[in-house]
CSV table of C-alpha atoms in Angstrom, one decimal:
chain,number,residue,atom,x,y,z
P,1192,SER,CA,-156.9,171.8,-217.9
P,1193,ALA,CA,-156.9,175.2,-218.6
P,1194,VAL,CA,-154.2,177.8,-219.4
P,1195,ILE,CA,-153.2,180.0,-217.0
P,1196,SER,CA,-151.1,183.4,-217.2
P,1197,GLN,CA,-149.7,185.7,-214.4
P,1198,LYS,CA,-148.3,189.0,-214.7
P,1199,PRO,CA,-145.5,190.0,-214.0
P,1200,SER,CA,-143.2,187.0,-214.6
P,1201,ARG,CA,-140.5,188.4,-212.3
P,1202,ASP,CA,-140.0,191.3,-210.5
P,1203,ILE,CA,-137.4,193.2,-208.3
P,1204,CYS,CA,-138.8,195.7,-205.4
P,1205,GLN,CA,-137.9,197.8,-202.7
P,1206,ARG,CA,-138.6,197.4,-199.1
P,1207,GLY,CA,-142.1,198.7,-198.1
P,1208,THR,CA,-143.3,198.7,-201.5
P,1209,SER,CA,-146.0,196.9,-202.4
P,1210,LEU,CA,-146.7,194.7,-205.8
P,1211,THR,CA,-149.6,193.4,-207.5
P,1212,ILE,CA,-149.8,190.1,-209.5
P,1213,GLN,CA,-152.4,189.1,-211.4
P,1214,CYS,CA,-153.7,186.1,-212.7
P,1215,GLN,CA,-155.8,185.4,-215.8
P,1216,VAL,CA,-157.4,181.9,-216.5
P,1217,ASP,CA,-159.0,181.3,-220.5
P,1218,SER,CA,-162.2,179.4,-218.9
P,1219,GLN,CA,-164.3,180.6,-216.0
P,1220,VAL,CA,-163.6,178.7,-212.7
P,1221,THR,CA,-165.0,178.8,-209.5
P,1222,MET,CA,-162.2,178.6,-207.1
P,1223,MET,CA,-158.4,180.3,-207.3
P,1224,PHE,CA,-155.6,179.6,-205.2
P,1225,TRP,CA,-152.6,181.1,-204.6
P,1226,TYR,CA,-149.3,179.7,-203.0
P,1227,ARG,CA,-145.8,181.2,-201.7
P,1228,GLN,CA,-142.9,178.7,-202.9
P,1229,GLN,CA,-139.8,180.3,-201.1
P,1230,PRO,CA,-136.3,178.9,-202.5
P,1231,GLY,CA,-136.1,175.6,-202.2
P,1232,GLN,CA,-139.0,174.5,-200.4
P,1233,SER,CA,-142.7,173.3,-201.0
P,1234,LEU,CA,-145.7,174.9,-201.8
P,1235,THR,CA,-147.3,177.2,-198.7
P,1236,LEU,CA,-151.1,178.1,-199.1
P,1237,ILE,CA,-151.7,181.8,-199.2
P,1238,ALA,CA,-155.6,182.2,-200.2
P,1239,THR,CA,-158.1,179.9,-201.4
P,1240,ALA,CA,-160.4,182.8,-203.5
P,1241,ASN,CA,-163.7,182.4,-204.3
P,1242,GLN,CA,-165.3,185.1,-207.1
P,1243,GLY,CA,-168.1,186.7,-205.3
P,1244,SER,CA,-166.8,186.0,-201.5
P,1245,GLU,CA,-163.8,187.1,-199.4
P,1246,ALA,CA,-160.7,184.8,-199.5
P,1247,THR,CA,-160.0,182.5,-196.8
P,1248,TYR,CA,-156.6,183.0,-195.8
P,1249,GLU,CA,-154.5,180.2,-194.2
P,1250,SER,CA,-153.1,180.2,-190.7
P,1251,GLY,CA,-149.8,182.5,-190.5
P,1252,PHE,CA,-151.5,184.9,-193.4
P,1253,VAL,CA,-153.7,187.7,-193.3
P,1254,ILE,CA,-155.8,189.9,-195.3
P,1255,ASP,CA,-153.7,193.2,-194.6
P,1256,LYS,CA,-150.3,192.0,-195.8
P,1257,PHE,CA,-152.1,189.6,-198.9
P,1258,PRO,CA,-155.1,191.7,-199.6
P,1259,ILE,CA,-156.9,189.0,-202.9
P,1260,SER,CA,-159.4,190.4,-205.1
P,1261,ARG,CA,-161.4,188.3,-207.5
P,1262,PRO,CA,-163.5,190.3,-209.6
P,1263,ASN,CA,-164.9,187.7,-212.0
P,1264,LEU,CA,-164.6,184.1,-212.7
P,1265,THR,CA,-161.6,184.1,-214.9
P,1266,PHE,CA,-159.7,186.9,-212.8
P,1267,SER,CA,-157.3,187.2,-209.7
P,1268,THR,CA,-155.0,189.3,-208.0
P,1269,LEU,CA,-152.4,188.7,-204.9
P,1270,THR,CA,-150.8,191.7,-203.5
P,1271,VAL,CA,-147.6,191.5,-201.4
P,1272,SER,CA,-147.8,194.9,-199.3
P,1273,ASN,CA,-145.5,196.4,-197.4
P,1274,MET,CA,-142.4,194.0,-198.7
P,1275,SER,CA,-139.0,192.9,-196.6
P,1276,PRO,CA,-136.8,190.5,-197.8
P,1277,GLU,CA,-138.3,187.9,-196.4
P,1278,ASP,CA,-141.0,187.8,-199.2
P,1279,SER,CA,-138.6,186.9,-201.9
P,1280,SER,CA,-140.5,184.2,-203.1
P,1281,ILE,CA,-142.1,182.6,-206.0
P,1282,TYR,CA,-145.8,183.3,-205.9
P,1283,LEU,CA,-148.0,181.1,-207.7
P,1284,CYS,CA,-151.9,181.0,-208.7
P,1285,SER,CA,-153.7,177.9,-209.9
P,1286,VAL,CA,-157.5,177.2,-210.6
P,1287,ASP,CA,-159.6,173.9,-209.5
P,1288,ILE,CA,-161.9,173.0,-213.0
P,1289,GLN,CA,-162.9,169.8,-212.0
P,1290,GLY,CA,-165.3,170.8,-208.7
P,1291,GLY,CA,-162.7,170.1,-206.1
P,1292,GLU,CA,-160.3,167.3,-207.3
P,1293,THR,CA,-157.6,168.9,-209.3
P,1294,GLN,CA,-155.4,172.3,-210.1
P,1295,TYR,CA,-154.1,173.2,-212.3
P,1296,PHE,CA,-150.8,175.9,-212.1
P,1297,GLY,CA,-149.2,178.9,-213.5
P,1298,PRO,CA,-145.9,179.6,-214.5
P,1299,GLY,CA,-145.5,181.8,-211.3
P,1300,THR,CA,-144.1,185.4,-210.4
P,1301,ARG,CA,-140.7,185.3,-209.0
P,1302,LEU,CA,-140.3,188.4,-206.6
P,1303,LEU,CA,-136.8,189.7,-205.3
P,1304,VAL,CA,-137.2,192.2,-202.4
P,1305,LEU,CA,-134.2,194.2,-201.6
Z,918,ALA,CA,-155.0,166.6,-190.6
Z,919,GLN,CA,-154.2,164.9,-193.7
Z,920,SER,CA,-150.2,165.2,-194.4
Z,921,VAL,CA,-147.8,163.7,-196.7
Z,922,THR,CA,-144.3,162.3,-196.6
Z,923,GLN,CA,-142.4,162.6,-199.6
Z,924,LEU,CA,-138.7,160.2,-198.5
Z,925,GLY,CA,-135.4,161.4,-199.6
Z,926,SER,CA,-135.3,165.2,-201.0
Z,927,HIS,CA,-133.2,164.0,-203.3
Z,928,VAL,CA,-132.8,161.0,-205.6
Z,929,SER,CA,-130.2,160.5,-208.4
Z,930,VAL,CA,-130.7,157.8,-211.3
Z,931,SER,CA,-128.4,156.8,-214.2
Z,932,GLU,CA,-130.0,157.8,-217.4
Z,933,GLY,CA,-132.3,154.3,-218.4
Z,934,ALA,CA,-132.5,153.1,-215.0
Z,935,LEU,CA,-135.7,152.9,-212.7
Z,936,VAL,CA,-137.3,156.2,-211.2
Z,937,LEU,CA,-138.7,155.7,-208.3
Z,938,LEU,CA,-140.2,158.6,-206.1
Z,939,ARG,CA,-141.6,157.5,-202.9
Z,940,CYS,CA,-144.7,159.2,-201.1
Z,941,ASN,CA,-146.6,158.1,-197.9
Z,942,TYR,CA,-149.5,160.1,-196.8
Z,943,SER,CA,-152.2,159.9,-194.0
Z,944,SER,CA,-155.7,160.8,-194.2
Z,945,SER,CA,-159.1,160.3,-192.5
Z,946,VAL,CA,-160.8,160.1,-195.3
Z,947,PRO,CA,-160.5,158.0,-198.8
Z,948,PRO,CA,-157.8,160.5,-200.3
Z,949,TYR,CA,-157.2,161.9,-204.0
Z,950,LEU,CA,-153.6,162.0,-204.4
Z,951,PHE,CA,-151.8,163.8,-207.1
Z,952,TRP,CA,-148.3,164.1,-208.2
Z,953,TYR,CA,-146.7,167.6,-209.7
Z,954,VAL,CA,-143.5,168.2,-211.6
Z,955,GLN,CA,-141.3,171.5,-211.6
Z,956,TYR,CA,-138.9,172.2,-214.1
Z,957,PRO,CA,-136.3,174.7,-213.4
Z,958,ASN,CA,-137.8,178.4,-213.5
Z,959,GLN,CA,-141.4,176.8,-214.5
Z,960,GLY,CA,-145.2,176.3,-212.6
Z,961,LEU,CA,-146.0,173.3,-211.6
Z,962,GLN,CA,-147.4,170.6,-214.1
Z,963,LEU,CA,-149.5,167.8,-213.1
Z,964,LEU,CA,-148.5,164.3,-213.4
Z,965,LEU,CA,-151.0,162.1,-212.7
Z,966,LYS,CA,-153.8,161.8,-210.0
Z,967,TYR,CA,-155.8,159.2,-208.1
Z,968,THR,CA,-158.9,159.8,-207.1
Z,969,SER,CA,-160.8,156.3,-206.3
Z,970,ALA,CA,-160.5,154.8,-209.5
Z,971,ALA,CA,-158.3,152.4,-210.9
Z,972,THR,CA,-155.0,151.5,-208.1
Z,973,LEU,CA,-152.5,152.0,-210.5
Z,974,VAL,CA,-152.9,155.4,-212.5
Z,975,LYS,CA,-150.6,156.3,-215.6
Z,976,GLY,CA,-149.5,160.0,-216.4
Z,977,ILE,CA,-147.6,161.7,-218.7
Z,978,ASN,CA,-144.1,161.4,-219.5
Z,979,GLY,CA,-144.3,157.5,-219.1
Z,980,PHE,CA,-144.5,158.2,-215.1
Z,981,GLU,CA,-147.1,156.0,-212.7
Z,982,ALA,CA,-148.2,155.6,-209.8
Z,983,GLU,CA,-149.7,153.3,-207.5
Z,984,PHE,CA,-152.0,153.8,-204.6
Z,985,LYS,CA,-152.0,151.2,-202.0
Z,986,LYS,CA,-154.4,151.7,-199.1
Z,987,SER,CA,-152.7,149.0,-196.5
Z,988,GLU,CA,-149.0,150.8,-197.1
Z,989,THR,CA,-150.7,154.3,-197.0
Z,990,SER,CA,-148.7,154.9,-200.2
Z,991,PHE,CA,-148.5,156.6,-204.0
Z,992,HIS,CA,-145.4,155.7,-204.8
Z,993,LEU,CA,-144.3,157.6,-208.5
Z,994,THR,CA,-142.2,155.2,-210.9
Z,995,LYS,CA,-140.7,155.6,-214.4
Z,996,PRO,CA,-139.5,152.3,-216.2
Z,997,SER,CA,-136.4,154.1,-217.7
Z,998,ALA,CA,-135.4,157.9,-216.7
Z,999,HIS,CA,-134.5,160.1,-219.4
Z,1000,MET,CA,-132.2,163.3,-219.2
Z,1001,SER,CA,-135.3,165.4,-219.2
Z,1002,ASP,CA,-137.1,163.8,-216.4
Z,1003,ALA,CA,-134.5,165.8,-214.3
Z,1004,ALA,CA,-136.7,167.9,-212.1
Z,1005,GLU,CA,-138.7,168.5,-208.7
Z,1006,TYR,CA,-141.3,166.5,-207.8
Z,1007,PHE,CA,-144.4,167.4,-205.7
Z,1008,CYS,CA,-146.8,164.8,-204.1
Z,1009,ALA,CA,-149.9,166.2,-202.9
Z,1010,VAL,CA,-153.2,164.9,-200.7
Z,1011,SER,CA,-156.4,166.8,-200.9
Z,1012,ASP,CA,-158.1,168.2,-197.7
Z,1013,ILE,CA,-160.9,170.5,-196.6
Z,1014,ASN,CA,-159.9,174.2,-195.4
Z,1015,ALA,CA,-161.5,176.4,-193.0
Z,1016,GLY,CA,-163.9,177.6,-196.1
Z,1017,ASN,CA,-165.4,174.1,-196.9
Z,1018,ASN,CA,-163.4,174.1,-199.9
Z,1019,ARG,CA,-161.0,171.5,-201.2
Z,1020,LYS,CA,-157.1,172.3,-200.6
Z,1021,LEU,CA,-153.7,170.7,-201.6
Z,1022,ILE,CA,-151.5,169.2,-198.8
Z,1023,TRP,CA,-148.1,169.0,-200.2
Z,1024,GLY,CA,-144.9,166.8,-199.5
Z,1025,LEU,CA,-141.4,169.0,-199.4
Z,1026,GLY,CA,-140.9,167.7,-202.3
Z,1027,THR,CA,-138.1,165.4,-203.8
Z,1028,SER,CA,-135.3,166.8,-206.5
Z,1029,LEU,CA,-134.6,164.1,-209.4
Z,1030,ALA,CA,-131.3,164.2,-210.6
Z,1031,VAL,CA,-130.7,162.0,-214.1
Z,1032,ASN,CA,-126.6,161.0,-214.9
Z,1033,PRO,CA,-125.9,160.1,-218.2
C-alpha cells in the first residue's frame, strides 16, 4: 500500500475564488487519480494524472475548471477554479502502485463553497 | 462499457448477524473487482480485490467476497457483524479510460447500519 496525504483537509471558500488541493504520496507512483464525491453519493472520476503528460479528463470535466499538475512521481495538485456552491464536495486523490490493479486513497478534502 | 450495480442502498443488520452486500457487474473482458469501505469522515480503504486468481477472496476485518462469473456477481459477506462495521461500502470494477489507462467504475454504495 501507500501513505497518501492531502492538504487542506477541509476548507470553506467564497464563490468565484479558486482552491488548490495537494496530494502527496510516500512512494513513487505512475498514476494518480482525482475524484469528486458529492454528499451522500458515490465517487466520480475527474481525471487521471500521469507524470510527464497532460491529465486525461473524464466526460463532463474540463481543464479550465479543474487544472491538474503532476510535477513528479510523488505529488499532484488539483485546482477547483471559479467555485460555485455546486462545487461543494469531497475531493479525493488516489494512486495506483501495482501496475493498474489497485487504487489507494487519500483522506479527502472537504470543500464547502458559500 | 463496464458497469456496477449495488443492490440495496441501505442495509441494516443486528450485531452478530450475517452481513451480505450485493454487487453485480457487467464487463466485456475478465474483470478486476474491488470492495472499498468508507468510514464516516474518512477516505476509502481497500477491503479486498479479485484479479483472476482464487474466486473466494478474503479481505481485512473478516470480510470476504466470492466471484461468480455465471452470475456476474461479487457479493461481500461477513459471518458476524460488529458495531465497528457500520460504514459505506463501495463495489468497483476496473475499466480502461480514453488515455488507455485503467480506471475504476464505481457502484452507488451501500450504507451498512449495525444495530445492538
